[in-house]
CSV table of C-alpha atoms and ligand atoms in Angstrom, one decimal:
chain,number,residue,atom,x,y,z
A,1,MET,CA,-20.7,21.3,-4.7
A,2,ILE,CA,-17.8,21.1,-2.7
A,3,ILE,CA,-18.4,20.3,1.0
A,4,LYS,CA,-15.2,20.7,3.2
A,5,LYS,CA,-14.4,20.8,6.9
A,6,PHE,CA,-11.8,23.2,8.4
A,7,VAL,CA,-10.7,23.2,12.0
A,8,GLY,CA,-9.1,26.0,14.0
A,9,LYS,CA,-9.1,27.3,17.5
A,10,THR,CA,-11.9,29.2,17.0
A,11,GLU,CA,-14.7,29.5,14.5
A,12,GLU,CA,-13.5,32.7,13.0
A,13,GLU,CA,-10.0,31.0,12.5
A,14,ALA,CA,-11.6,27.8,10.9
A,15,LEU,CA,-13.5,30.1,8.4
A,16,GLU,CA,-10.5,31.9,7.6
A,17,ALA,CA,-8.7,28.9,6.5
A,18,ALA,CA,-11.7,27.8,4.4
A,19,LYS,CA,-11.7,31.2,2.8
A,20,LYS,CA,-8.2,31.1,2.1
A,21,GLU,CA,-8.4,27.7,0.4
A,22,LEU,CA,-11.9,28.0,-1.4
A,23,GLY,CA,-12.1,31.6,-1.7
A,24,ASN,CA,-15.0,34.2,-0.3
A,25,GLY,CA,-17.9,32.2,-1.9
A,26,VAL,CA,-18.0,29.8,0.8
A,27,VAL,CA,-21.2,29.1,2.9
A,28,THR,CA,-21.1,28.0,6.6
A,29,MET,CA,-23.1,24.6,6.9
A,30,ASN,CA,-22.3,23.5,10.3
A,31,VAL,CA,-20.2,24.7,13.3
A,32,ARG,CA,-19.1,22.2,16.1
A,33,THR,CA,-16.8,21.4,18.7
A,34,VAL,CA,-14.3,18.5,17.7
A,35,LYS,CA,-11.6,16.5,19.1
A,36,LYS,CA,-8.1,17.1,17.5
A,37,LYS,CA,-7.0,14.8,14.6
A,38,GLY,CA,-5.4,11.3,14.7
A,39,LEU,CA,-5.5,8.7,17.4
A,40,ALA,CA,-4.6,11.3,19.9
A,41,GLY,CA,-7.8,13.3,19.0
A,42,PHE,CA,-9.9,10.4,20.3
A,43,PHE,CA,-8.6,11.4,23.8
A,44,GLY,CA,-7.3,14.8,23.3
A,45,ALA,CA,-8.0,18.4,23.2
A,46,ARG,CA,-11.0,20.1,21.2
A,47,GLN,CA,-11.2,22.6,18.6
A,48,THR,CA,-13.6,24.2,16.3
A,49,GLU,CA,-14.8,22.7,13.2
A,50,VAL,CA,-16.5,24.4,10.4
A,51,THR,CA,-18.2,22.5,7.5
A,52,VAL,CA,-18.3,25.0,4.4
A,53,ALA,CA,-19.8,24.5,1.1
A,54,LEU,CA,-19.0,25.7,-2.4
A,55,GLU,CA,-20.3,25.1,-5.9
A,56,GLU,CA,-18.6,22.5,-7.9
A,57,GLU,CA,-18.4,19.1,-6.1
A,58,LYS,CA,-16.1,16.5,-7.3
A,59,GLU,CA,-18.0,13.6,-8.6
A,60,SER,CA,-16.2,10.9,-6.5
A,61,LEU,CA,-17.2,12.8,-3.2
A,62,LYS,CA,-20.7,12.9,-4.3
A,63,ALA,CA,-20.8,9.2,-5.2
A,64,VAL,CA,-19.7,8.3,-1.6
A,65,ARG,CA,-22.0,10.9,0.1
A,66,ARG,CA,-25.0,9.7,-1.8
A,67,THR,CA,-24.5,6.4,-0.1
A,68,LEU,CA,-25.2,7.6,3.5
A,69,PRO,CA,-28.4,6.6,4.7
A,70,PRO,CA,-30.6,9.3,6.2
A,71,LYS,CA,-30.9,7.8,9.6
A,72,GLN,CA,-29.5,4.5,11.2
A,73,GLU,CA,-31.2,2.7,14.0
A,74,THR,CA,-27.9,1.2,15.0
A,75,ALA,CA,-24.3,1.3,14.2
A,76,LEU,CA,-23.7,-2.1,14.6
A,77,PRO,CA,-24.4,-4.7,11.6
A,78,GLU,CA,-27.3,-6.9,12.6
A,79,SER,CA,-30.2,-4.9,11.2
A,80,GLY,CA,-31.5,-5.5,7.6
A,81,ALA,CA,-31.5,-1.7,7.0
A,82,ARG,CA,-27.8,-1.5,7.9
A,83,ALA,CA,-27.0,-4.6,5.5
A,84,ASP,CA,-28.6,-2.6,2.7
A,85,ALA,CA,-26.6,0.6,3.3
A,86,GLU,CA,-23.4,-1.4,3.5
A,87,THR,CA,-23.9,-2.9,0.1
A,88,GLY,CA,-24.6,0.6,-1.2
A,89,ALA,CA,-21.7,2.3,0.6
A,90,VAL,CA,-19.2,-0.4,-0.5
A,91,ARG,CA,-20.6,-0.5,-4.1
A,92,ASN,CA,-20.2,3.1,-4.7
A,93,ALA,CA,-16.7,3.2,-3.0
A,94,ASN,CA,-15.7,0.5,-5.4
A,95,SER,CA,-17.1,2.3,-8.3
A,96,LEU,CA,-14.4,5.1,-7.5
A,97,MET,CA,-11.7,2.5,-8.1
A,98,THR,CA,-10.9,1.6,-11.8
A,99,GLU,CA,-10.5,-2.3,-10.7
A,100,SER,CA,-13.9,-2.5,-9.1
A,101,SER,CA,-15.5,-5.8,-9.1
A,102,ARG,CA,-17.9,-8.0,-7.4
A,103,ASN,CA,-15.1,-9.8,-6.1
A,104,ILE,CA,-13.6,-7.1,-4.2
A,105,GLU,CA,-17.1,-6.2,-2.8
A,106,LYS,CA,-17.2,-9.9,-1.3
A,107,LYS,CA,-14.0,-9.5,0.2
A,108,LEU,CA,-14.7,-6.3,1.6
A,109,ASP,CA,-17.8,-7.7,3.1
A,110,SER,CA,-16.0,-10.6,4.7
A,111,LEU,CA,-13.5,-8.3,6.0
A,112,GLN,CA,-15.9,-6.0,7.7
A,113,THR,CA,-17.6,-9.0,9.3
A,114,LEU,CA,-14.1,-9.9,10.8
A,115,LEU,CA,-13.6,-6.5,12.3
A,116,VAL,CA,-16.9,-6.3,13.5
A,117,ASN,CA,-16.7,-9.7,15.4
A,118,ARG,CA,-13.2,-8.5,16.9
A,119,LEU,CA,-15.1,-5.2,17.9
A,120,GLN,CA,-17.8,-7.2,19.5
A,121,GLN,CA,-15.4,-9.6,21.5
A,122,GLU,CA,-13.6,-6.5,22.7
A,123,GLU,CA,-16.8,-5.0,23.9
A,124,SER,CA,-18.0,-7.9,25.8
A,125,ALA,CA,-14.4,-8.6,27.4
A,126,LYS,CA,-14.8,-5.0,28.5
A,127,ASN,CA,-18.5,-5.4,29.8
A,128,GLU,CA,-17.4,-8.5,31.8
A,129,LEU,CA,-14.6,-6.4,33.5
A,130,THR,CA,-17.1,-3.7,34.4
A,131,GLU,CA,-19.4,-6.4,36.0
A,132,ARG,CA,-16.6,-8.0,37.9
A,133,ARG,CA,-15.6,-4.5,39.2
A,134,GLU,CA,-19.0,-3.7,40.1
A,135,GLU,CA,-19.3,-7.1,42.1
A,136,SER,CA,-16.1,-6.4,43.9
A,137,GLU,CA,-16.9,-2.8,45.1
A,138,PRO,CA,-20.5,-2.7,45.7
A,139,GLY,CA,-22.0,0.7,46.5
A,140,GLU,CA,-19.3,2.5,44.6
A,141,GLU,CA,-19.4,4.0,41.3
A,142,PRO,CA,-17.5,2.1,38.6
A,143,ALA,CA,-14.3,3.8,37.8
A,144,GLY,CA,-14.6,5.7,34.5
A,145,ALA,CA,-18.4,6.1,34.9
A,146,ALA,CA,-17.7,10.0,34.5
A,147,VAL,CA,-15.7,9.5,31.3
A,148,GLN,CA,-17.7,9.8,28.3
A,149,GLU,CA,-18.0,6.2,26.3
A,150,PRO,CA,-16.5,6.7,22.9
A,151,SER,CA,-19.0,6.0,20.2
A,152,GLU,CA,-19.0,2.9,18.1
A,153,GLN,CA,-17.4,4.7,15.2
A,154,GLU,CA,-14.4,5.9,17.5
A,155,LYS,CA,-14.1,2.3,18.7
A,156,PHE,CA,-14.2,1.1,15.1
A,157,ILE,CA,-11.5,3.5,14.1
A,158,ARG,CA,-9.3,2.5,16.9
A,159,LEU,CA,-9.8,-0.8,16.1
A,160,LEU,CA,-8.5,-0.2,12.5
A,161,TYR,CA,-5.6,1.8,13.9
A,162,ASN,CA,-4.7,-1.2,16.0
A,163,THR,CA,-4.9,-3.7,13.2
A,164,MET,CA,-2.7,-1.5,10.9
A,165,LEU,CA,-0.2,-1.2,13.7
A,166,GLU,CA,-0.3,-4.9,14.2
A,167,ASN,CA,0.4,-5.6,10.5
A,168,GLU,CA,3.4,-3.2,11.0
A,169,VAL,CA,2.5,-0.2,9.2
A,170,ASP,CA,4.5,3.0,10.5
A,171,GLU,CA,2.2,4.6,12.9
A,172,LYS,CA,3.1,7.9,11.1
A,173,TYR,CA,1.4,6.7,7.9
A,174,VAL,CA,-1.6,5.0,10.0
A,175,ASN,CA,-2.2,8.5,11.3
A,176,GLN,CA,-1.9,10.1,8.0
A,177,ILE,CA,-4.3,7.5,6.5
A,178,LEU,CA,-7.0,8.2,9.1
A,179,ASP,CA,-6.4,12.1,9.0
A,180,GLU,CA,-7.1,11.9,5.2
A,181,ALA,CA,-10.0,9.6,5.4
A,182,ASP,CA,-13.4,11.6,5.7
A,183,LYS,CA,-14.3,12.0,9.3
A,184,PRO,CA,-17.8,10.8,10.1
A,185,GLU,CA,-19.8,13.9,10.1
A,186,LYS,CA,-22.6,12.5,12.2
A,187,PRO,CA,-22.4,10.2,15.2
A,188,ASP,CA,-24.7,7.6,13.4
A,189,VAL,CA,-22.6,7.3,10.2
A,190,PRO,CA,-22.4,3.4,9.8
A,191,ILE,CA,-19.1,2.0,10.3
A,192,ASP,CA,-19.0,0.5,6.9
A,193,PHE,CA,-18.9,3.8,5.5
A,194,ILE,CA,-15.9,4.4,7.4
A,195,LEU,CA,-14.3,1.4,6.5
A,196,ALA,CA,-15.0,2.0,2.7
A,197,ASN,CA,-13.7,5.4,3.1
A,198,ILE,CA,-10.3,4.1,4.7
A,199,TYR,CA,-9.8,1.3,2.3
A,200,GLN,CA,-10.1,3.5,-0.7
A,201,LYS,CA,-7.8,6.0,0.6
A,202,MET,CA,-5.3,3.1,1.2
A,203,ILE,CA,-5.6,1.8,-2.2
A,204,LEU,CA,-5.2,5.5,-3.6
A,205,LYS,CA,-1.9,5.6,-1.5
A,206,PHE,CA,-0.4,2.5,-3.2
A,207,GLY,CA,-1.0,3.9,-6.6
A,208,LYS,CA,-0.7,2.2,-9.9
A,209,ALA,CA,2.6,0.8,-11.2
A,210,ARG,CA,3.7,1.1,-14.8
A,211,GLY,CA,4.9,-2.6,-14.6
A,212,ILE,CA,7.0,-3.7,-17.6
A,213,LEU,CA,6.0,-1.9,-20.8
A,214,PRO,CA,7.3,-2.7,-24.4
A,215,ALA,CA,9.8,-0.2,-26.0
A,216,GLU,CA,8.5,2.0,-28.7
A,217,LYS,CA,11.5,0.9,-30.8
A,218,GLY,CA,13.8,-2.1,-30.0
A,219,PRO,CA,14.2,-4.0,-27.1
A,220,ARG,CA,13.1,-3.0,-23.7
A,221,VAL,CA,15.8,-3.4,-21.5
A,222,VAL,CA,14.9,-4.4,-17.7
A,223,LEU,CA,17.4,-4.1,-14.9
A,224,PHE,CA,17.0,-5.8,-11.6
A,225,MET,CA,18.8,-4.4,-8.8
A,226,GLY,CA,18.9,-5.3,-5.0
A,227,PRO,CA,20.6,-6.8,-2.0
A,228,THR,CA,22.0,-10.4,-2.3
A,229,GLY,CA,19.6,-13.4,-1.7
A,230,VAL,CA,16.4,-11.4,-1.9
A,231,GLY,CA,15.3,-13.4,-5.0
A,232,LYS,CA,16.5,-11.3,-7.9
A,233,THR,CA,17.7,-14.1,-10.0
A,234,THR,CA,14.5,-16.4,-9.4
A,235,THR,CA,12.1,-13.3,-10.0
A,236,ILE,CA,13.9,-12.8,-13.5
A,237,ALA,CA,13.2,-16.4,-14.2
A,238,LYS,CA,9.6,-16.2,-13.3
A,239,ILE,CA,9.1,-12.7,-15.4
A,240,ALA,CA,11.2,-14.0,-18.6
A,241,SER,CA,9.0,-17.3,-18.6
A,242,ARG,CA,5.9,-15.1,-18.6
A,243,PHE,CA,7.1,-13.3,-21.5
A,244,ALA,CA,8.8,-15.9,-23.3
A,245,VAL,CA,6.2,-18.9,-22.8
A,246,ASP,CA,2.7,-17.1,-22.1
A,247,GLU,CA,3.3,-14.1,-24.3
A,248,LYS,CA,5.5,-15.8,-26.9
A,249,LYS,CA,7.9,-12.7,-26.8
A,250,LYS,CA,11.4,-12.7,-28.0
A,251,VAL,CA,13.5,-12.7,-24.7
A,252,ALA,CA,17.2,-12.7,-23.8
A,253,LEU,CA,18.7,-12.8,-20.5
A,254,LEU,CA,22.0,-11.0,-19.4
A,255,THR,CA,23.8,-11.3,-16.1
A,256,ALA,CA,26.2,-8.7,-14.7
A,257,ASP,CA,26.6,-10.6,-11.5
A,258,THR,CA,29.9,-11.6,-12.1
A,259,TYR,CA,31.2,-11.7,-8.4
A,260,ARG,CA,30.0,-15.2,-7.9
A,261,ILE,CA,30.4,-18.0,-10.5
A,262,ALA,CA,27.1,-19.7,-9.0
A,263,ALA,CA,25.0,-16.7,-9.7
A,264,ALA,CA,25.7,-16.5,-13.5
A,265,GLU,CA,25.4,-20.3,-13.8
A,266,GLN,CA,21.8,-20.1,-12.1
A,267,LEU,CA,20.5,-17.4,-14.8
A,268,ARG,CA,22.3,-19.7,-17.5
A,269,THR,CA,20.3,-22.6,-16.3
A,270,TYR,CA,17.0,-20.8,-16.5
A,271,ALA,CA,17.9,-19.5,-19.8
A,272,ASN,CA,18.5,-23.1,-21.1
A,273,ILE,CA,15.2,-24.2,-19.8
A,274,LEU,CA,13.4,-21.2,-21.6
A,275,GLU,CA,15.6,-21.7,-24.5
A,276,VAL,CA,16.4,-18.0,-24.7
A,277,PRO,CA,20.0,-16.5,-25.4
A,278,PHE,CA,22.2,-15.8,-22.4
A,279,ARG,CA,25.1,-13.7,-21.8
A,280,VAL,CA,27.5,-12.7,-19.0
A,281,VAL,CA,28.6,-9.0,-19.2
A,282,TYR,CA,31.5,-7.7,-17.4
A,283,SER,CA,31.0,-4.0,-18.1
A,284,GLY,CA,28.8,-1.4,-19.4
A,285,GLU,CA,30.7,-1.6,-22.6
A,286,GLU,CA,29.9,-5.2,-23.0
A,287,ALA,CA,26.4,-4.6,-22.1
A,288,SER,CA,26.2,-2.2,-24.7
A,289,GLU,CA,27.5,-4.4,-27.2
A,290,ALA,CA,25.0,-7.2,-26.1
A,291,ILE,CA,22.0,-5.0,-26.7
A,292,ALA,CA,23.3,-4.1,-29.8
A,293,ASP,CA,23.5,-7.8,-31.0
A,294,LEU,CA,20.0,-8.4,-29.5
A,295,SER,CA,18.5,-5.6,-31.1
A,296,GLY,CA,15.7,-7.7,-32.7
A,297,PHE,CA,14.4,-8.9,-29.2
A,298,ASP,CA,11.6,-7.5,-27.5
A,299,TYR,CA,12.9,-7.7,-23.9
A,300,ILE,CA,16.2,-8.1,-22.5
A,301,PHE,CA,16.4,-8.8,-18.6
A,302,VAL,CA,19.5,-7.9,-16.8
A,303,ASP,CA,20.5,-9.5,-13.6
A,304,THR,CA,23.0,-7.6,-11.2
A,305,ALA,CA,25.1,-8.3,-8.2
A,306,GLY,CA,23.7,-7.2,-4.9
A,307,HIS,CA,25.7,-4.6,-3.1
A,308,SER,CA,26.1,-3.1,0.3
A,309,HIS,CA,25.8,0.7,0.2
A,310,GLN,CA,29.3,0.8,1.9
A,311,ASN,CA,30.6,-1.0,-1.0
A,312,THR,CA,31.6,1.9,-3.6
A,313,GLU,CA,33.2,-0.3,-6.1
A,314,LYS,CA,30.1,-2.3,-6.9
A,315,LEU,CA,28.2,0.8,-6.7
A,316,ASP,CA,30.3,2.4,-9.3
A,317,ASP,CA,30.0,-0.6,-11.6
A,318,MET,CA,26.2,-0.4,-11.0
A,319,LYS,CA,26.0,3.2,-12.2
A,320,GLN,CA,28.1,2.7,-15.2
A,321,MET,CA,26.0,-0.4,-16.2
A,322,ILE,CA,22.8,1.8,-15.9
A,323,GLN,CA,24.7,4.5,-18.0
A,324,ALA,CA,25.4,2.5,-20.8
A,325,VAL,CA,22.1,0.6,-20.9
A,326,ALA,CA,20.5,4.2,-20.9
A,327,ARG,CA,22.7,5.3,-23.8
A,328,ASN,CA,21.6,2.2,-26.0
A,329,ALA,CA,18.0,1.4,-25.3
A,330,GLU,CA,14.8,2.2,-23.7
A,331,TYR,CA,15.2,0.9,-20.1
A,332,GLN,CA,13.5,0.4,-16.9
A,333,VAL,CA,14.8,-0.4,-13.4
A,334,PHE,CA,13.3,-2.5,-10.7
A,335,LEU,CA,14.5,-2.5,-6.9
A,336,VAL,CA,13.8,-6.1,-5.6
A,337,LEU,CA,13.3,-6.1,-1.9
A,338,SER,CA,12.3,-9.1,0.6
A,339,ALA,CA,9.2,-8.4,2.4
A,340,ALA,CA,10.8,-10.2,5.4
A,341,THR,CA,13.6,-7.6,5.7
A,342,LYS,CA,13.5,-5.3,8.8
A,343,TYR,CA,11.6,-1.9,8.1
A,344,ARG,CA,14.9,0.4,9.0
A,345,ASP,CA,17.2,-1.8,6.7
A,346,LEU,CA,14.5,-1.5,3.8
A,347,LEU,CA,14.4,2.2,4.0
A,348,ARG,CA,18.2,2.2,4.1
A,349,ILE,CA,18.7,-0.1,1.0
A,350,ALA,CA,16.0,1.8,-0.9
A,351,SER,CA,17.6,5.0,-0.3
A,352,SER,CA,20.9,4.0,-1.2
A,353,TYR,CA,19.7,2.7,-4.7
A,354,ARG,CA,17.8,5.8,-5.3
A,355,GLU,CA,21.2,7.9,-5.1
A,356,PHE,CA,21.8,6.7,-8.5
A,357,THR,CA,18.5,5.8,-10.0
A,358,ASP,CA,14.7,5.8,-10.0
A,359,TYR,CA,12.8,2.4,-9.9
A,360,GLN,CA,9.6,0.5,-9.3
A,361,LEU,CA,9.4,-2.1,-6.7
A,362,ILE,CA,9.3,-5.6,-6.6
A,363,PHE,CA,8.5,-7.3,-3.1
A,364,THR,CA,9.8,-11.0,-2.7
A,365,LYS,CA,9.2,-13.7,0.1
A,366,LEU,CA,5.5,-12.5,1.0
A,367,ASP,CA,5.2,-16.1,2.0
A,368,GLU,CA,7.9,-15.6,4.8
A,369,THR,CA,6.0,-12.9,6.6
A,370,GLY,CA,2.5,-12.3,8.1
A,371,ALA,CA,2.9,-8.4,8.2
A,372,PHE,CA,2.7,-6.6,5.0
A,373,GLY,CA,3.1,-3.1,6.4
A,374,ASN,CA,6.5,-2.7,5.0
A,375,LEU,CA,5.0,-2.6,1.5
A,376,MET,CA,3.0,0.5,2.5
A,377,ASN,CA,6.1,2.0,4.3
A,378,VAL,CA,8.4,1.7,1.5
A,379,LYS,CA,6.1,2.7,-1.1
A,380,LEU,CA,5.3,5.8,0.8
A,381,TYR,CA,8.7,6.6,2.1
A,382,MET,CA,10.3,6.2,-1.5
A,383,ASP,CA,7.2,7.6,-3.4
A,384,THR,CA,7.6,4.9,-6.0
A,385,PRO,CA,5.0,2.1,-6.9
A,386,ILE,CA,5.1,-1.6,-6.2
A,387,ALA,CA,4.9,-3.4,-9.5
A,388,PHE,CA,5.2,-7.2,-8.6
A,389,VAL,CA,5.2,-9.5,-5.6
A,390,THR,CA,6.4,-13.0,-5.2
A,391,TYR,CA,5.4,-15.4,-2.6
A,392,GLY,CA,7.4,-18.6,-3.3
A,393,GLN,CA,10.1,-20.4,-4.8
A,394,ASN,CA,8.4,-22.0,-7.8
A,395,VAL,CA,9.3,-20.6,-11.1
A,396,PRO,CA,7.1,-19.3,-12.7
A,397,ASP,CA,4.1,-19.5,-10.7
A,398,ASP,CA,5.0,-17.6,-7.5
A,399,ILE,CA,4.6,-14.1,-8.7
A,400,GLU,CA,1.9,-11.7,-9.5
A,401,LEU,CA,1.1,-8.3,-10.5
A,402,PHE,CA,1.0,-6.2,-7.4
A,403,ASN,CA,-2.8,-6.1,-6.2
A,404,PRO,CA,-3.5,-3.0,-4.0
A,405,GLN,CA,-6.9,-4.2,-3.0
A,406,LYS,CA,-5.7,-7.3,-1.8
A,407,THR,CA,-2.7,-6.0,0.2
A,408,VAL,CA,-5.1,-3.3,1.8
A,409,LYS,CA,-7.5,-5.9,2.8
A,410,GLN,CA,-4.5,-7.9,4.5
A,411,LEU,CA,-3.4,-4.6,6.1
A,412,LEU,CA,-6.9,-4.2,7.6
A,413,SER,CA,-7.2,-7.8,8.8
A,414,THR,CA,-6.4,-9.3,11.8
A,415,ARG,CA,-3.5,-11.7,11.8
A,416,HIS,CA,-3.9,-15.1,13.0
B,501,LIG,N1,10.3,-18.1,0.2
B,501,LIG,C1,10.4,-17.5,-0.8
B,501,LIG,N2,11.9,-17.8,-1.3
B,501,LIG,C2,12.3,-17.2,-2.5
B,501,LIG,C3,11.3,-16.3,-3.1
B,501,LIG,N3,12.1,-15.7,-4.2
B,501,LIG,C4,13.2,-16.2,-4.2
B,501,LIG,N4,13.2,-17.1,-3.1
B,501,LIG,C5,14.6,-18.1,-2.7
B,501,LIG,O1,15.6,-17.2,-2.1
B,501,LIG,C6,16.8,-17.7,-2.5
B,501,LIG,C7,17.6,-16.6,-3.3
B,501,LIG,O2,17.2,-16.3,-4.5
B,501,LIG,P1,17.9,-15.6,-5.6
B,501,LIG,O3,17.2,-15.6,-6.9
B,501,LIG,O4,19.2,-16.5,-5.9
B,501,LIG,O5,18.4,-14.3,-4.9
B,501,LIG,P2,19.3,-13.1,-5.6
B,501,LIG,O6,20.7,-13.3,-4.9
B,501,LIG,O7,18.8,-11.9,-5.4
B,501,LIG,O8,19.4,-13.5,-7.0
B,501,LIG,C8,16.5,-18.9,-3.5
B,501,LIG,O9,16.6,-20.0,-2.5
B,501,LIG,C9,15.2,-18.5,-3.9
B,501,LIG,O10,14.5,-19.7,-4.0
B,501,LIG,C10,9.9,-16.0,-2.7
B,501,LIG,O11,9.3,-15.2,-3.2
B,501,LIG,N5,9.7,-16.8,-1.7
B,502,LIG,MG1,21.1,-13.9,-8.2
């Protein structure tokens, strides 16, 4: 069975929308007045929400709904009953994710404790304020007494909202995430259900990267592009080491970064350490020749020069290089970006490279920033997945496959 909510100015309007999407077979389950969507909705205007049902529910929704306990004594997490419900909700939410594990469950548990503690802190700070106000104005009604108290759920969502903003997720995407997450249907929905739901939506938003795949035939050529100084060469060394040393693959390194002598020498040094072939290529033609010479290899990693989007000469070189590689081999492109770069600049850079190629993302220098919102922002803006992240200068250790669970947990955690 599908259960879905539709909103409109009136009940009729909401039901019209439901029938338009799901057909005339819908059955009205519930009608109620609700506040508008997004953060604004927690304070703003009201509309009518109709919950309708239709045969054929998606398994994933069923799994989450089954976890809803029939009745909760309290929305705060002290009671044993609530703790049971929490484990259920989290376990089921996790079972929807391919990478579910006890580990994530544990992490999510501690994350929730963190959030709840903060919620309680805010609560007691507010109570203190009210008490003080009452003391100073005896006989008068405390201000705001007429205003309806937001529910625990609303406060919790508000807290998640602020936490994501603090972690520099673009407000536009924060609203999108909250709008897409299932809204609590009843006032006593436990907050861990809300958390599990939002957590899951965010993981789905990050999607899954392909990473570096072996070619079907011949070598896989992997190009790394990005601004100067973001860590392209270092990242190539890390990745090349994983493939050459850990996986015992035949790896070769090329560099097209011929603008600075030191840049080529840096990669040559890594090639020497790894004992893999190294070549400098000055043009697309030379790259083609090198690929032909290295046809017995598994992976050929190509370093490139950073360019600014005003530099049309370098831009043309890059295009030619990619075209030459595309003619001669199965290839993949990665755009390397620093997590410490400003949001607007990241979008400008990512857009300028997108003009001539598709790519997966690599974020470097996660150790240099406490806010990971840009990972979500760039991923969603460019609609392309993040494959690797790096978090230090050590070769080959400071790199890992992008782990959405870990990043989402960071985005929902308070920074210290
Ligand atoms: N803190 C930190 N530094 C990094 C990271 N990756 C690379 N670097 C450093 O950034 C500087 C530029 O790296 P490089 O690979 O030469 O950048 P490229 O110009 O893009 O090839 C070097 O000092 C690297 O050690 C990282 O993940 N974290
Ligand atoms: Mg370099």
